Structures are given as C-alpha cells and as structure tokens.
Amino acid sequence: MTYCVGLMLNEGMVLLSDTRTNAGLDNISTYRKMFTFEDLGERVIVIMTAGSLSVSQTTLARLREAIDDPDATPDTSIMLAPTLLKVADIVGGMLSDVRAQIDEKLSAMQGASCSMIVAGQRKGGAMRMFLIYPEGNYIEATEDAPFLQIGEHKYGKPILDRVVKPSTSLLDAQKAVLLSMDSTLRSNLSVGMPLDLAVIERDACRVTQKRRIEAGDESFRAMSEAWSVALRDGFSRIKV
C-alpha cells in the first residue's frame, strides 16, 4: 500500500508520495512512487503510482521504451502526445494492457492492480491532472475537486477537504499535503518515509521544486508536532 496526493491550483500543482511497499510485516521495502518526464520549458509530466509493483514498474518501463523508440508517434509516446488528455489515454491504455497480461499470468492467484495519478502541462496548453484506474479509465481534477488521491487515502482526506481550494497558494498547498501525509503515516503502517515532493508552477513546463524528505527530517517533524498541538488545543476549546 502507499499514499499519493496531487493538488491542482491556480498557481500550479503540488504532488507528494510516500515510498513504502510491503509483502507482509517482515518484508518492507522502499521504492520510488513518483516519476518525472521533462522537456524543459516545453513539457512536464509527473506520474505517481499505487498498487502492484509488477504492474506499475512494467507500465513505466514500457512508457519509457515508447519515448525512446525512434519510430515513436504522438499516439504512442507521452512526450509527443499533442495534449495531456492524450497522455492520459496513452498511460491508461498501457496500464490496462499490462494489468491484463499480468492478471493472465497470475490467474491462479489474486489479480494484480495498480492506479496512477498523471499530472502535467505542455507549452501553450492548460495544466491537467488525472487519476487513472487499473482498468485504464480515468477522472480529471477540476475546480470543484482540485485534488486527487491514490492508495491509502482516507486518513489524509479530511484536511484537504477543509482547506484546499483552487486559490490556495503553493506554499499552503505544500503544508496541506504534508499534513495529509502526516495523518496517514500516524494511522497506517503500510505508508512510510521517505517522501517525495514536487511542485510545478503554472506555465513553467518543468518541475520547479523537488524535495526528498527522509525519516527524521527536522522541518517535517516540527510541522507534525505543531499540528498535533493545534489539534489538541482546538479539541479542548470545543464545548459540548
């Protein structure tokens, strides 16, 4: 299990993922869940994954292979696709194909599953963010629903529901996703450090800020403790 969250705001996009994967309590590992594809100033695409590593890693490997193919076309390469909607189509189709192939190989076992968040912008186009389901279909972030989550999302959703809106600043958005992750880390052992944070400013067409937050990071620990104090103080002030 994992937790990934993406916010699409007027100023840009903020994305955060954990790195934990496990196959039982005695087999816990760290794998990157956030992957960046950039043609600086022209196009940026960030993909975050949750679910089966066999599905996500195979899907990403095939997406990279398509990018490097000298015969790549706008229908096969996410770096040549004319729109972010077409990018979502390519990723969704690849994810669906890989999942079906792996499910067939694992037919005697429980099927493999993976979901993804795809976010980005091309020069001259709008910022867009999609949640792609294991079957390859997807939904898009909108002004009414400016954030998307995959993985173990329920613990981190309440703060996002309360504070995130399109006008939220990128700085406040980073605070929101980090506190959303902090709530998830405290409530579910299948989500764990380190964390990967990326910020994409509107029209920059590149990742403008990237940060790896390791276990024991002082600023993250201070934010977590301050949030705990604020919650306890707020709770004590409420009258019944």
Coordinates of C-alpha atoms in Angstrom, one line a residue:
M1 CA 0.0 0.0 0.0
T2 CA 1.1 3.6 -0.4
Y3 CA -0.3 7.1 -0.4
C4 CA 0.0 9.7 -3.2
V5 CA -1.8 13.0 -3.5
G6 CA -1.9 15.7 -6.1
L7 CA -3.3 19.2 -5.9
M8 CA -4.2 21.3 -9.0
L9 CA -4.4 25.0 -8.1
N10 CA -4.5 28.4 -9.8
E11 CA -0.7 28.9 -9.2
G12 CA 0.3 25.4 -10.2
M13 CA 0.4 21.8 -8.9
V14 CA 1.8 20.1 -5.8
L15 CA 2.4 16.4 -5.7
L16 CA 3.5 14.1 -2.8
S17 CA 4.1 10.4 -2.5
D18 CA 5.5 8.0 0.1
T19 CA 7.9 5.2 -0.8
R20 CA 6.9 2.2 1.2
T21 CA 5.9 -1.1 -0.2
N22 CA 5.4 -4.4 1.7
A23 CA 4.6 -8.0 1.2
G24 CA 3.9 -8.8 4.8
L25 CA 5.1 -7.3 8.1
D26 CA 8.5 -8.9 7.7
N27 CA 9.1 -7.8 4.1
I28 CA 9.1 -4.0 4.0
S29 CA 11.0 -2.1 1.2
T30 CA 11.4 1.4 -0.2
Y31 CA 10.5 2.1 -3.8
R32 CA 10.1 5.4 -5.6
K33 CA 6.4 6.1 -6.5
M34 CA 6.9 9.4 -8.3
F35 CA 8.4 9.6 -11.8
T36 CA 9.1 12.8 -13.8
F37 CA 9.3 13.2 -17.5
E38 CA 10.5 16.7 -18.7
D39 CA 11.4 18.6 -21.9
L40 CA 12.4 21.7 -20.1
G41 CA 10.2 24.7 -20.9
E42 CA 8.2 22.6 -23.4
R43 CA 6.5 19.8 -21.4
V44 CA 6.4 18.2 -17.9
I45 CA 4.7 15.1 -16.8
V46 CA 4.7 13.6 -13.4
I47 CA 3.3 10.1 -12.7
M48 CA 2.6 8.7 -9.2
T49 CA 1.7 5.0 -8.7
A50 CA -0.1 2.9 -6.0
G51 CA -0.7 -0.8 -6.0
S52 CA 1.2 -3.8 -7.5
L53 CA 4.9 -3.0 -8.2
S54 CA 4.9 -5.6 -11.0
V55 CA 2.2 -3.6 -12.8
S56 CA 3.5 -0.1 -12.1
Q57 CA 7.1 -0.9 -12.9
T58 CA 6.2 -2.8 -16.1
T59 CA 3.9 0.1 -17.2
L60 CA 6.6 2.7 -16.6
A61 CA 9.2 0.7 -18.4
R62 CA 7.1 0.4 -21.5
L63 CA 6.2 4.1 -21.4
R64 CA 10.0 4.9 -21.3
E65 CA 10.6 2.4 -24.1
A66 CA 7.9 4.1 -26.2
I67 CA 9.6 7.5 -25.5
D68 CA 13.0 6.2 -26.7
D69 CA 11.6 4.4 -29.8
P70 CA 12.9 6.2 -32.9
D71 CA 9.6 5.4 -34.6
A72 CA 7.5 6.9 -31.7
T73 CA 4.4 8.8 -32.7
P74 CA 2.0 11.2 -30.9
D75 CA -0.2 8.1 -30.4
T76 CA 2.5 6.1 -28.6
S77 CA 4.8 8.5 -26.7
I78 CA 3.7 10.7 -23.8
M79 CA 6.4 13.1 -24.8
L80 CA 5.0 13.6 -28.2
A81 CA 1.2 13.5 -27.4
P82 CA -0.5 16.7 -28.5
T83 CA -2.5 17.1 -25.3
L84 CA -2.4 16.0 -21.6
L85 CA -5.7 14.2 -22.3
K86 CA -3.9 12.1 -24.9
V87 CA -1.1 11.5 -22.4
A88 CA -3.8 10.1 -20.0
D89 CA -5.1 7.9 -22.9
I90 CA -1.7 6.5 -23.6
V91 CA -0.9 5.8 -19.9
G92 CA -4.4 4.4 -19.3
G93 CA -4.1 2.1 -22.3
M94 CA -0.7 0.9 -21.3
L95 CA -1.7 0.3 -17.7
S96 CA -4.8 -1.7 -18.8
D97 CA -2.7 -3.8 -21.2
V98 CA 0.0 -4.6 -18.6
R99 CA -2.6 -5.4 -15.9
A100 CA -4.4 -7.8 -18.2
Q101 CA -1.2 -9.5 -19.1
I102 CA 0.0 -9.9 -15.5
D103 CA -3.5 -11.0 -14.4
E104 CA -3.4 -13.7 -17.0
K105 CA -0.1 -15.0 -15.7
L106 CA -1.4 -14.8 -12.1
S107 CA -4.8 -16.3 -12.9
A108 CA -4.4 -18.9 -10.1
M109 CA -3.8 -16.1 -7.7
Q110 CA -5.4 -12.8 -6.7
G111 CA -5.3 -10.3 -9.7
A112 CA -2.7 -7.6 -9.7
S113 CA -3.9 -4.0 -9.6
C114 CA -2.4 -0.5 -9.9
S115 CA -3.7 3.1 -10.1
M116 CA -1.9 6.2 -11.1
I117 CA -2.0 10.0 -10.9
V118 CA -0.8 11.7 -14.1
A119 CA -0.2 15.5 -13.9
G120 CA 1.5 18.0 -16.1
Q121 CA 1.4 20.7 -18.7
R122 CA 2.7 21.3 -22.3
K123 CA 3.7 24.7 -23.6
G124 CA 0.7 26.6 -24.7
G125 CA -1.7 24.1 -23.0
A126 CA -3.5 24.0 -19.7
M127 CA -2.4 22.2 -16.6
R128 CA -4.2 18.9 -16.2
M129 CA -4.3 16.1 -13.6
F130 CA -5.9 12.7 -14.0
L131 CA -6.5 9.7 -11.7
I132 CA -6.1 6.6 -13.9
Y133 CA -7.9 3.4 -12.6
P134 CA -6.5 -0.1 -13.1
E135 CA -8.9 -0.7 -16.0
G136 CA -7.4 2.3 -17.9
N137 CA -10.3 4.7 -17.5
Y138 CA -9.8 7.9 -15.6
I139 CA -11.2 11.0 -14.0
E140 CA -9.8 14.6 -14.0
A141 CA -9.2 17.1 -11.2
T142 CA -11.5 20.2 -11.5
E143 CA -12.1 23.4 -9.7
D144 CA -14.8 21.7 -7.7
A145 CA -12.5 18.8 -6.9
P146 CA -8.9 20.2 -7.0
F147 CA -7.1 17.2 -5.5
L148 CA -6.7 13.6 -6.4
Q149 CA -5.5 10.7 -4.1
I150 CA -4.5 7.1 -4.7
G151 CA -3.6 4.4 -2.2
E152 CA -4.4 4.7 1.5
H153 CA -6.2 8.0 1.1
K154 CA -8.9 8.1 3.8
Y155 CA -6.8 9.3 6.7
G156 CA -5.4 12.3 4.8
K157 CA -8.6 13.4 3.1
P158 CA -10.3 15.4 5.9
I159 CA -7.7 18.2 6.0
L160 CA -7.7 18.5 2.2
D161 CA -11.5 18.7 2.1
R162 CA -11.4 21.6 4.7
V163 CA -8.5 23.7 3.4
V164 CA -7.7 23.1 -0.2
K165 CA -9.4 25.2 -3.0
P166 CA -8.1 26.4 -6.3
S167 CA -7.0 29.7 -4.8
T168 CA -4.8 28.0 -2.2
S169 CA -1.2 29.2 -2.5
L170 CA 1.6 26.8 -3.5
L171 CA 3.2 27.3 -0.1
D172 CA 0.0 26.5 1.8
A173 CA -0.6 23.6 -0.6
Q174 CA 2.7 22.0 0.4
K175 CA 1.7 22.4 4.0
A176 CA -1.7 20.7 3.3
V177 CA -0.3 17.7 1.5
L178 CA 2.5 17.2 4.2
L179 CA -0.1 17.3 7.0
S180 CA -2.3 15.0 5.0
M181 CA 0.6 12.6 4.7
D182 CA 1.4 13.0 8.4
S183 CA -2.1 11.9 9.3
T184 CA -1.7 8.9 7.1
L185 CA 1.7 8.0 8.5
R186 CA 0.3 8.0 12.0
S187 CA -2.7 5.9 11.2
N188 CA -1.4 3.2 8.8
L189 CA 1.9 1.3 8.9
S190 CA 1.7 0.4 5.2
V191 CA 2.6 4.1 4.4
G192 CA 6.1 5.2 5.3
M193 CA 9.1 7.5 4.8
P194 CA 10.9 8.8 2.9
L195 CA 8.6 11.2 1.0
D196 CA 8.9 12.7 -2.5
L197 CA 7.5 16.2 -3.0
A198 CA 7.3 18.0 -6.4
V199 CA 5.9 21.5 -7.2
I200 CA 5.1 22.6 -10.8
E201 CA 4.4 26.3 -11.2
R202 CA 1.8 27.2 -13.8
D203 CA 3.3 27.6 -17.3
A204 CA 6.8 26.7 -16.2
C205 CA 6.6 23.4 -18.0
R206 CA 9.1 21.9 -15.6
V207 CA 9.4 20.7 -12.0
T208 CA 10.2 24.0 -10.2
Q209 CA 10.8 22.4 -6.8
K210 CA 11.7 18.8 -5.9
R211 CA 12.4 17.5 -2.4
R212 CA 13.1 14.1 -0.8
I213 CA 12.0 14.1 2.9
E214 CA 13.9 11.5 4.9
A215 CA 12.8 9.9 8.2
G216 CA 13.9 12.3 10.9
D217 CA 13.7 15.4 8.8
E218 CA 13.6 18.3 11.3
S219 CA 11.2 20.6 9.4
F220 CA 8.7 17.8 8.8
R221 CA 8.9 16.6 12.5
A222 CA 8.4 20.2 13.7
M223 CA 5.3 20.6 11.4
S224 CA 3.9 17.3 12.7
E225 CA 4.3 18.3 16.3
A226 CA 2.8 21.7 15.7
W227 CA -0.2 20.1 14.0
S228 CA -0.7 17.7 17.0
V229 CA -0.6 20.6 19.4
A230 CA -3.0 22.7 17.3
L231 CA -5.5 19.8 17.2
R232 CA -5.3 19.1 20.9
D233 CA -5.8 22.8 21.6
G234 CA -8.7 23.0 19.3
F235 CA -10.3 19.9 20.7
S236 CA -10.0 21.3 24.3
R237 CA -11.8 24.6 23.3
I238 CA -14.9 22.9 21.8
K239 CA -17.9 22.8 24.1
V240 CA -20.5 20.1 24.1

